[in-house]
Short mmCIF file of C-alpha atoms and ligand atoms in Angstrom, two decimals:
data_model
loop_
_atom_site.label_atom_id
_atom_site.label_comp_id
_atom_site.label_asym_id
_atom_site.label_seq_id
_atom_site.Cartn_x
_atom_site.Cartn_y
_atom_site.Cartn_z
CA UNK A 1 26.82 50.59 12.26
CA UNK A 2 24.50 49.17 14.54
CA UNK A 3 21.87 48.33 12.59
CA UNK A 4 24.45 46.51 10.00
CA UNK A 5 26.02 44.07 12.48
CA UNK A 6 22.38 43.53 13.51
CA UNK A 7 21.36 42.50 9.77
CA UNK A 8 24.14 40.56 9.66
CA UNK A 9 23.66 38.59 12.70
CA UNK A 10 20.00 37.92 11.74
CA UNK A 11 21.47 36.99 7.91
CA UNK A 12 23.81 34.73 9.56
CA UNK A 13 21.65 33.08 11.85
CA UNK A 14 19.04 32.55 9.13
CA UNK A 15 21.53 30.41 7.32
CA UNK A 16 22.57 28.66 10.29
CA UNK A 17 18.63 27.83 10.52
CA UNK A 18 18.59 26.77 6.97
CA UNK A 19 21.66 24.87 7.17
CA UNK A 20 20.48 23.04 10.22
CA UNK A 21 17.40 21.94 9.25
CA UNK A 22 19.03 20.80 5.59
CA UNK A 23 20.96 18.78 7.91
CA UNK A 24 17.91 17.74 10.11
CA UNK A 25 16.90 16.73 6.90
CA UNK A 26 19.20 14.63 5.58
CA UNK A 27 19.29 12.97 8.38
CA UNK A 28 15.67 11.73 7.87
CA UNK A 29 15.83 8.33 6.30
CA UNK A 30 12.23 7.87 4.06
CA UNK A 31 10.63 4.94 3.45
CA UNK A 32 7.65 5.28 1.11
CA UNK A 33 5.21 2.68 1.64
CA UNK A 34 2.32 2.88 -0.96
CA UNK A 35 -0.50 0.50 0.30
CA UNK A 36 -4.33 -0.04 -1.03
CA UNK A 37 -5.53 1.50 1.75
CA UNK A 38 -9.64 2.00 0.74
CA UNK A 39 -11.16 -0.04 -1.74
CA UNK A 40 -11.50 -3.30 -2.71
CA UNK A 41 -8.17 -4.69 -1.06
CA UNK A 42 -8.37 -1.95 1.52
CA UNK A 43 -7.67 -4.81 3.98
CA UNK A 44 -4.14 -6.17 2.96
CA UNK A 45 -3.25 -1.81 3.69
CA UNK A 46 -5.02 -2.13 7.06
CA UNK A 47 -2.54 -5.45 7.70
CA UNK A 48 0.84 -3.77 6.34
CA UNK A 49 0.29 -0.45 7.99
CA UNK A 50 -0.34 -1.94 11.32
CA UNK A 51 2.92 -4.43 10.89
CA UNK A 52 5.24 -2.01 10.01
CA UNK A 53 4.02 0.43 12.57
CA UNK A 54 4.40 -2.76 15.03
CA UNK A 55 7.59 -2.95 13.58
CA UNK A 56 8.67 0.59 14.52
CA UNK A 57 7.03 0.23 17.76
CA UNK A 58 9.20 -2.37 18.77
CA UNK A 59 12.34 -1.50 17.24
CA UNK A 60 12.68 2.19 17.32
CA UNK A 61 12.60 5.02 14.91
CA UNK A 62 16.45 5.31 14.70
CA UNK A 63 18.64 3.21 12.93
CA UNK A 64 22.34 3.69 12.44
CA UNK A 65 22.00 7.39 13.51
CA UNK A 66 19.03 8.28 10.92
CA UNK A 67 15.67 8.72 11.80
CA UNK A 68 13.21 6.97 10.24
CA UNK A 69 10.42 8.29 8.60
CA UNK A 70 7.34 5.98 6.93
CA UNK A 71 5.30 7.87 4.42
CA UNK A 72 2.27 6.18 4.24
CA UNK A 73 0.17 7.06 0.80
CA UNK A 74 -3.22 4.88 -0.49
CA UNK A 75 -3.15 4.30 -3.83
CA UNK A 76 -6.91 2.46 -3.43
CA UNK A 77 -4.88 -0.62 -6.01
CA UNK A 78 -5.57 1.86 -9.00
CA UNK A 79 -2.28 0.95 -10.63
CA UNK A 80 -1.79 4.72 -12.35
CA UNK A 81 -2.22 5.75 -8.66
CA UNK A 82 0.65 3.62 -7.37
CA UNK A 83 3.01 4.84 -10.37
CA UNK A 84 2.04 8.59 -9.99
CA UNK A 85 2.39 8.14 -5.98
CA UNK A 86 6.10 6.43 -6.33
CA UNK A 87 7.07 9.53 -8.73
CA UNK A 88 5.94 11.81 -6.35
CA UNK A 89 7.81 10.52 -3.21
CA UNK A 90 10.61 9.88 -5.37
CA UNK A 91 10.88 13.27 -6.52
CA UNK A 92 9.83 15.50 -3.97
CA UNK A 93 9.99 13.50 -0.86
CA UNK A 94 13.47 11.92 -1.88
CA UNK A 95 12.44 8.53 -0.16
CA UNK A 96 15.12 6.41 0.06
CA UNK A 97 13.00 3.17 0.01
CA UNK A 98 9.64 2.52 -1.62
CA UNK A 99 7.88 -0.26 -0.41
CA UNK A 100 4.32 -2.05 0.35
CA UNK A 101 2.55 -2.89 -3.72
CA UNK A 102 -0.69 -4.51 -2.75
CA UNK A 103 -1.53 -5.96 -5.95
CA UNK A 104 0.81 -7.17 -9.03
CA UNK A 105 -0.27 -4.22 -11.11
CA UNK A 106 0.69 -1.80 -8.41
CA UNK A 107 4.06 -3.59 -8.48
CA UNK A 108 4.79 -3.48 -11.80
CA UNK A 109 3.99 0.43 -12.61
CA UNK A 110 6.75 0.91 -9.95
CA UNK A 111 9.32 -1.31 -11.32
CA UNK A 112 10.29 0.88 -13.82
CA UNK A 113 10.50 4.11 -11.10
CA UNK A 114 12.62 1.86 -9.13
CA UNK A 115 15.13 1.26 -11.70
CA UNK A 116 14.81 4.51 -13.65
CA UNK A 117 16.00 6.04 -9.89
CA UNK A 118 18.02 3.76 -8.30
CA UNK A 119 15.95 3.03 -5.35
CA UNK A 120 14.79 -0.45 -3.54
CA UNK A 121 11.36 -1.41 -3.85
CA UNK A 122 10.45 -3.74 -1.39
CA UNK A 123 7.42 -5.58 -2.47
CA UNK A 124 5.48 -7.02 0.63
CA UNK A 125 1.99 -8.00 -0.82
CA UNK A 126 1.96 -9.03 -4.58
CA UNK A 127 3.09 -12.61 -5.41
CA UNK A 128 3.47 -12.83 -8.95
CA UNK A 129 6.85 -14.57 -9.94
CA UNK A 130 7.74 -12.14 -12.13
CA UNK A 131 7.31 -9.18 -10.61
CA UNK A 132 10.90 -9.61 -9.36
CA UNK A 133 12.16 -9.78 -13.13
CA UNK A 134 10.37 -6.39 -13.57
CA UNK A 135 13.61 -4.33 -12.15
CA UNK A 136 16.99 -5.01 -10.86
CA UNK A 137 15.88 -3.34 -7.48
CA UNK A 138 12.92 -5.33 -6.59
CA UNK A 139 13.51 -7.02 -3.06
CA UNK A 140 10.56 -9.21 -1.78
CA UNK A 141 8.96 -10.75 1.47
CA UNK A 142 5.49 -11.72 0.48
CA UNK A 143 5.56 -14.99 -1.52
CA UNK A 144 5.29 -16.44 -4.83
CA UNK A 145 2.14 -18.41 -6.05
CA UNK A 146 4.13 -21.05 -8.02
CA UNK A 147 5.68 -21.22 -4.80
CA UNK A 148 2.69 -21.97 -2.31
CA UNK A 149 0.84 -23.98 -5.42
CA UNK A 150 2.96 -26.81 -6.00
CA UNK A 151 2.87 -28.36 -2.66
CA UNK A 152 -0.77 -28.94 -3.05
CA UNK A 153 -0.71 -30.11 -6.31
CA UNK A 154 1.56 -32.81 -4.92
CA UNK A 155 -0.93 -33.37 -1.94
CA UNK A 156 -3.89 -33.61 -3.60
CA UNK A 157 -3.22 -37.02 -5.90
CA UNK A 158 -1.72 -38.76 -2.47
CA UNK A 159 -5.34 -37.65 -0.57
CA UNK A 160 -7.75 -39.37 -3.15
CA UNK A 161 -8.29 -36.23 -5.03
CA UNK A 162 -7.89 -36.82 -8.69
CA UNK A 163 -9.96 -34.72 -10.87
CA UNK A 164 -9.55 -30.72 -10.11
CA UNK A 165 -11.25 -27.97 -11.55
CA UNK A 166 -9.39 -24.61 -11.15
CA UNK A 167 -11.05 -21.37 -10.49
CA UNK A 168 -8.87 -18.19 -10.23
CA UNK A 169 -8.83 -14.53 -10.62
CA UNK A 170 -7.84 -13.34 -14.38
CA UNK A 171 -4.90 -11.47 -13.61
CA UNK A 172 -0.90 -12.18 -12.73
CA UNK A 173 -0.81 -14.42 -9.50
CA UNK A 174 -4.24 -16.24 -10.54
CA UNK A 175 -2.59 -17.59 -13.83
CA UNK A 176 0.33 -18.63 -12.16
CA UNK A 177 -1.46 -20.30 -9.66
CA UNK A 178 -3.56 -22.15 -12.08
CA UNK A 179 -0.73 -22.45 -14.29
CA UNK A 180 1.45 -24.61 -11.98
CA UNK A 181 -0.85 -25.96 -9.93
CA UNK A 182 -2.53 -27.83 -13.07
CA UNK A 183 1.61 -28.71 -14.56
CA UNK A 184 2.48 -30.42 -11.35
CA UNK A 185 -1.14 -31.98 -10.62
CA UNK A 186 -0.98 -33.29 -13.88
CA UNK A 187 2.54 -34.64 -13.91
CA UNK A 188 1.61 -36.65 -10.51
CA UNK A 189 -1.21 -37.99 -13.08
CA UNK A 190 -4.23 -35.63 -11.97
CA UNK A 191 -7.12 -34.58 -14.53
CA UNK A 192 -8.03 -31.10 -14.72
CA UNK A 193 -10.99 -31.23 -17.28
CA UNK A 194 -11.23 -27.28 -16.48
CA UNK A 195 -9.75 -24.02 -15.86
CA UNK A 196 -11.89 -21.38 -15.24
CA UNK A 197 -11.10 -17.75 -14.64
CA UNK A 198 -13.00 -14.91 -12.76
CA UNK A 199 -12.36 -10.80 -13.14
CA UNK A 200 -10.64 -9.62 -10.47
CA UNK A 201 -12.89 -6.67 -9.65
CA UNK A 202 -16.08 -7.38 -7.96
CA UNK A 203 -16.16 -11.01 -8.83
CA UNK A 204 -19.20 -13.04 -9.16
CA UNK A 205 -18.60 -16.26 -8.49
CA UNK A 206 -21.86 -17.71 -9.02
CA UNK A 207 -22.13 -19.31 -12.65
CA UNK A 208 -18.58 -20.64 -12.59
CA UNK A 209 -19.86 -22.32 -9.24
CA UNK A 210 -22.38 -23.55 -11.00
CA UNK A 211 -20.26 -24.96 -14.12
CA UNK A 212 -18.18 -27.15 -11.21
CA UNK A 213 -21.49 -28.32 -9.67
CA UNK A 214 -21.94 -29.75 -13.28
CA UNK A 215 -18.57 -30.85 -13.75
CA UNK A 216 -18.55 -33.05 -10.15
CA UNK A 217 -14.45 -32.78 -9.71
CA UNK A 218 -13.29 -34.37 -7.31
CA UNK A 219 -12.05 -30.86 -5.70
CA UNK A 220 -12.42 -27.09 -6.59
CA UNK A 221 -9.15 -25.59 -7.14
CA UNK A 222 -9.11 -21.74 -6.14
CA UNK A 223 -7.16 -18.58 -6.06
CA UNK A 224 -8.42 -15.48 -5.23
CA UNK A 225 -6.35 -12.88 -3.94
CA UNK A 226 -6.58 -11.77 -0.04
CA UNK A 227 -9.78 -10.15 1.18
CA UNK A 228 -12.24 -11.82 -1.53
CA UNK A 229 -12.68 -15.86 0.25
CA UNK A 230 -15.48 -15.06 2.15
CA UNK A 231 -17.42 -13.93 -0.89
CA UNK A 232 -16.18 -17.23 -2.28
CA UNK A 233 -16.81 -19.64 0.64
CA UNK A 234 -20.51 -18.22 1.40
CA UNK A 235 -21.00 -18.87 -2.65
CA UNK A 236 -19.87 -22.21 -2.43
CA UNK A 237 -21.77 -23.26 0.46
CA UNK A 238 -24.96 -21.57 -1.24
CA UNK A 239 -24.56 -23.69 -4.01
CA UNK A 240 -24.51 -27.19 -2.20
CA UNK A 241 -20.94 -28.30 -3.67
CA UNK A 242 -19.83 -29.42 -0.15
CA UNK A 243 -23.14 -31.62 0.26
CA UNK A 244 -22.42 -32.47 -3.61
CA UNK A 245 -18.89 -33.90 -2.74
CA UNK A 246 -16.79 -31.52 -4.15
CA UNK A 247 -14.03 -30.51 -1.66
CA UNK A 248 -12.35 -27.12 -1.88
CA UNK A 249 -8.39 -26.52 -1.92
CA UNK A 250 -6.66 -23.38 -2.55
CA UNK A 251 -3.28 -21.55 -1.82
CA UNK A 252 -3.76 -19.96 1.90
CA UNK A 253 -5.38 -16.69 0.65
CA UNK A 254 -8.77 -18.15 0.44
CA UNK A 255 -8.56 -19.01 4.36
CA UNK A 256 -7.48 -15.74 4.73
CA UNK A 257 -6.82 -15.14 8.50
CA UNK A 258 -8.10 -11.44 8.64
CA UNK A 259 -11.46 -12.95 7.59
CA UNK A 260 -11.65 -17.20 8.11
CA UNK A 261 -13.20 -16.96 11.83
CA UNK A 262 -16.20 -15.40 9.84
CA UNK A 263 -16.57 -17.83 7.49
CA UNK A 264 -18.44 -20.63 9.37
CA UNK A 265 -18.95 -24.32 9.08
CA UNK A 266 -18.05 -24.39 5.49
CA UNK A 267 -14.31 -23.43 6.18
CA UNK A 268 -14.08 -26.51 8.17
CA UNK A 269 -11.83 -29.42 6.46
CA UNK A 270 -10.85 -26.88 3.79
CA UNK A 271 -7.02 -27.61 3.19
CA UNK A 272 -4.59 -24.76 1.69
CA UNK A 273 -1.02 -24.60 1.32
CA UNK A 274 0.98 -21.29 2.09
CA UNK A 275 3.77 -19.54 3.80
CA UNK A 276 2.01 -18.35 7.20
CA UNK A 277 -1.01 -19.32 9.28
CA UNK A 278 -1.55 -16.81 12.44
CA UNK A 279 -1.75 -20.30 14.19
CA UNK A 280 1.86 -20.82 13.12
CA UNK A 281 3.62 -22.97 16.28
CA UNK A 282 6.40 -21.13 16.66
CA UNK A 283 7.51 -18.74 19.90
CA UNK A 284 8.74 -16.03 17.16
CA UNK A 285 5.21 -16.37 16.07
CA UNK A 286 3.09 -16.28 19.30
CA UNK A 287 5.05 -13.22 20.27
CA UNK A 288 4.48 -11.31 17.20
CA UNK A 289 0.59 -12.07 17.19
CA UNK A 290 0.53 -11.55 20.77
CA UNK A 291 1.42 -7.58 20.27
CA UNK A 292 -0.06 -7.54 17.03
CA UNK A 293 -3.44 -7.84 18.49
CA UNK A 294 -2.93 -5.73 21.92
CA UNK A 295 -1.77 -2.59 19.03
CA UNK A 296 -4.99 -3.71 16.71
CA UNK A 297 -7.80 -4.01 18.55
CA UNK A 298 -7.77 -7.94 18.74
CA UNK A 299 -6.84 -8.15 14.84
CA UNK A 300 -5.42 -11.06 13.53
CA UNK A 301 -2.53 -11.08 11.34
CA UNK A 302 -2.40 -12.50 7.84
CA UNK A 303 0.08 -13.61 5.64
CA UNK A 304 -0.08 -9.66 4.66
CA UNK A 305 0.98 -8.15 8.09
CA UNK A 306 3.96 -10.52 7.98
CA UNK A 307 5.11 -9.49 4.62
CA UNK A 308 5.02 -6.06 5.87
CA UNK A 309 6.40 -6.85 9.21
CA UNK A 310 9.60 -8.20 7.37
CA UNK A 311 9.99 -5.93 4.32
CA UNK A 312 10.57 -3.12 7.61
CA UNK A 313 13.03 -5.85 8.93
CA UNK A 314 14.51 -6.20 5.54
CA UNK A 315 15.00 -2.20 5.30
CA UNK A 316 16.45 -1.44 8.62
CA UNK A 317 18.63 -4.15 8.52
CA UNK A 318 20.17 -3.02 5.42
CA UNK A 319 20.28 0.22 6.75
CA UNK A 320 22.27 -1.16 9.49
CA UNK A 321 24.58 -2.59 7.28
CA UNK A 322 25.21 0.74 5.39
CA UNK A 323 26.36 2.34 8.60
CA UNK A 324 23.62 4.66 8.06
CA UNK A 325 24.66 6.01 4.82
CA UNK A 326 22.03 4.51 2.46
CA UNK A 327 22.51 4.78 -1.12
CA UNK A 328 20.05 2.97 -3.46
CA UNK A 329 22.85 0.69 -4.42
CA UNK A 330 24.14 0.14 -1.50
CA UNK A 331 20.70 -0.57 0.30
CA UNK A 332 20.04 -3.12 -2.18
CA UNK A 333 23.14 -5.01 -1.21
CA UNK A 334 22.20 -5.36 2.17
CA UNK A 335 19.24 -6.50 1.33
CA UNK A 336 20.36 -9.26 -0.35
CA UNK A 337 20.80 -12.82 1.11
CA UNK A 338 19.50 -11.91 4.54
CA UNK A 339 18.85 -14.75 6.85
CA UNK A 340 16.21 -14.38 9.91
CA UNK A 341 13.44 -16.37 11.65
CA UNK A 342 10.31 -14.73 10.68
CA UNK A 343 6.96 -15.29 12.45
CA UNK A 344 6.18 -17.68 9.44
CA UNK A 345 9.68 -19.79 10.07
CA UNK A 346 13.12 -19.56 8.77
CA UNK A 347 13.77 -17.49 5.45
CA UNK A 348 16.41 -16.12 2.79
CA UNK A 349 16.02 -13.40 0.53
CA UNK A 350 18.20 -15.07 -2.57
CA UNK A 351 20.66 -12.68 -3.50
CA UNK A 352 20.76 -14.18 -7.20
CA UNK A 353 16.48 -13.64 -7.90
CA UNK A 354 15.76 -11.17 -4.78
CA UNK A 355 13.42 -13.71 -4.12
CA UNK A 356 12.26 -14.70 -0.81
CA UNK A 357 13.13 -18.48 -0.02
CA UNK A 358 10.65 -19.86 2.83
CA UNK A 359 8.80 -23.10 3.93
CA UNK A 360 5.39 -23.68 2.29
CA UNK A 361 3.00 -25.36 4.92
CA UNK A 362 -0.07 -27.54 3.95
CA UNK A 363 -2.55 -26.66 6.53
CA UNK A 364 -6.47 -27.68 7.30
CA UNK A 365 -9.39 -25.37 8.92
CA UNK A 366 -9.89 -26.84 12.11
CA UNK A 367 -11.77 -24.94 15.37
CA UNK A 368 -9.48 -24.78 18.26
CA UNK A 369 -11.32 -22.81 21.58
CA UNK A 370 -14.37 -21.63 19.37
CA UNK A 371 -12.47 -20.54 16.58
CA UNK A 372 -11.33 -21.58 13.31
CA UNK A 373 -7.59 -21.35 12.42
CA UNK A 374 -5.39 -22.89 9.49
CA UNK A 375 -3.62 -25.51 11.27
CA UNK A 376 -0.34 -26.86 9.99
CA UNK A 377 0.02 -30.12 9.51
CA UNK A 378 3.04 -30.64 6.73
CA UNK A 379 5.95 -28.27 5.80
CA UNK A 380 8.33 -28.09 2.47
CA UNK A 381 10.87 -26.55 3.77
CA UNK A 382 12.98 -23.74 2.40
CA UNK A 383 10.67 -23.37 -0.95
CA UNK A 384 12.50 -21.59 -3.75
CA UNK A 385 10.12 -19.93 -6.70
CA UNK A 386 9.33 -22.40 -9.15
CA UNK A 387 8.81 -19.91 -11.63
CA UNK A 388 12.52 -18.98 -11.93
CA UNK A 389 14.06 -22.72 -11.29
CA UNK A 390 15.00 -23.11 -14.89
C1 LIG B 401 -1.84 -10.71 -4.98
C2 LIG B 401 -2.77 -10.09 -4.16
C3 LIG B 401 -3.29 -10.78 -3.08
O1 LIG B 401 -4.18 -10.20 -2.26
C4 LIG B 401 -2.89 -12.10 -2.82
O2 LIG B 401 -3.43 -12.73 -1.77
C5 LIG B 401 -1.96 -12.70 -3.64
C6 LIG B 401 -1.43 -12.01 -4.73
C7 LIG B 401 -1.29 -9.98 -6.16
O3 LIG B 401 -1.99 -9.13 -6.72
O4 LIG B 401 -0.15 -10.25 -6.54
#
């Protein structure tokens, strides 16, 4: 008699136990945030881990009554990494977000995952247009390249600069780059005798340098994604084409923040156009690099931390807005045509292209206090994707 009652206690309080911590667990909201965090773009991870760890920092860990869990996994931007690291924290970890995609290829192995299982993929690194078109459940904060291109293909013709050579990496956000950079420059009557292309991984950059030396342009177009311009600027300068008149222009991730105040002299008078500068004028902005750099050591963020920063805004938001309940679909919805001032400026995530809408600044390497910074100097405001404006 005894000894029954005491087996069933112990019976029954081992399925309260189970019961409670199923409930712990569903309780746990999961965001999966797959990030190159060692190789060759091993620095845009080090940017978007420490933003949305910022992020949490200084806006909790609970949201609508769930408690939020990041699962941070490195895929090292081996794209069969990414899509076997999204199955598995779809699967097993039941994340109800995945986020982070370093590099376009990353991206799109996920896309399919995303739709295949219902669940938002917020994409806060890669910048091809069409990555967005890849799945109905693609939501992104980073930027486009047609996007940050065109402004400086309208520049350039209006600052003497009419003959460009373009030089970008042979993969997604490189051809779009050099694909409507070169449409626009050309339709505001700009020559672009050549349009050279460089592998993405470990990228020499010295014989297409030299084919521009030969060429004389006017200005060096370039695109090369984050973490690879100081490879590119020490090149250039080793090959003379400053002191042989050629000027160098680019989208922003050449003057890469997380690596322009090593650059040197050559980075000065280089102008860019792109979404965010860490030198951005705005009190949204000063704050966020203020704490950004107490948590990091002194690291600057780049245009990477702040896609990171507000893909977590984007999430908990829409969180927010599900009253905690979080479905796929339903997450996706409030995800959709949110409005906020972001360290960069104002922006919109289009609810028609789940596009992010922002300003596109042109900006010039100037030394401010012993350091170089991208400093603003023009905005196009509110910026849609180019590449989807049929
Ligand atoms: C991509 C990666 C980058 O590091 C960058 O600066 C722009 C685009 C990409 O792979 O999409």
């Amino acid at each position: 008699m005894h000894k029954r009652s005491f087996l069933g206690t112990a019976v029954a309080l081992g399925l309260l136990g189970a019961s409670g911590l199923a409930m712990a667990q569903d309780n746990v909201f999961k965001i999966g945030l797959i990030l190159p965090m060692t190789g060759q773009q091993a620095s845009t991870g080090r940017q978007i881990d420490a933003a949305a760890k910022l992020w949490m920092a200084q806006n909790g860990e609970t949201v609508a009554g769930r408690k939020v869990q990041l699962i941070v996994k490195d895929d090292g931007s081996v794209p069969a990494n990414t899509r076997r690291l999204a199955q598995e924290l779809v699967v097993n970890d039941k994340v109800n977000v995945l986020a982070g995609m370093g590099i376009t290829p990353s991206a799109l192995a996920v896309a399919p995952i995303a739709t295949q299982s219902k669940t938002p993929l917020v994409v806060m690194a890669a910048a091809t247009s069409s990555i967005t078109e890849a799945s109905p459940y693609v939501v992104r904060t980073s930027f486009t390249l047609p996007q940050a291109s065109v402004a400086l293909a309208d520049w350039a013709p209006k600052n003497g600069i009419k003959t460009v050579v373009t030089l970008v990496s042979d993969y997604g956000p490189g051809l779009d780059a050099e694909k409507f950079f070169k449409s626009r420059f050309e339709f505001n009557g700009g020559k672009v005798p050549e349009a050279l292309r460089v592998p993405l991984m470990n990228p020499d950059f010295a014989p297409f340098l030299q084919k521009v030396r030969d060429l004389k342009p006017d200005a060096l177009f370039v695109f090369v994604p984050s973490g690879a311009g100081s490879a590119l600027m020490k090149q250039f300068a080793e090959r003379g084409m400053d002191k042989a008149g050629i000027k160098l222009i680019g989208t922003g991730d050449v003057t890469d923040d997380d690596l322009l105040n090593d650059m040197g002299e050559t980075a000065v008078g280089v102008v860019t156009s792109h979404h965010y500068s860490t030198d951005h004028n705005s009190p949204a902005n000063k704050k966020f690099v203020e704490a950004f750099q107490k948590a990091n050591k002194g690291l600057r963020p780049n245009f990477m931390a702040v896609g990171g920063y507000d893909g977590m805004r984007v999430i908990y938001e829409a969180l927010k807005k599900t009253g905690g309940k979080g479905g796929g679909d339903a997450l996706l919805a409030g995800m959709k045509g949110q409005i906020f001032e972001s360290p960069r400026g104002p922006v919109f995530i289009d609810a028609q292209t789940r596009d992010i809408v922002q300003n596109i600044y042109l900006r010039k390497v100037e030394k401010k206090n012993g350091q170089l910074y991208n400093v603003e100097f023009d905005v196009i405001k509110d910026v849609k994707d180019p590449g989807k404006a049929k």
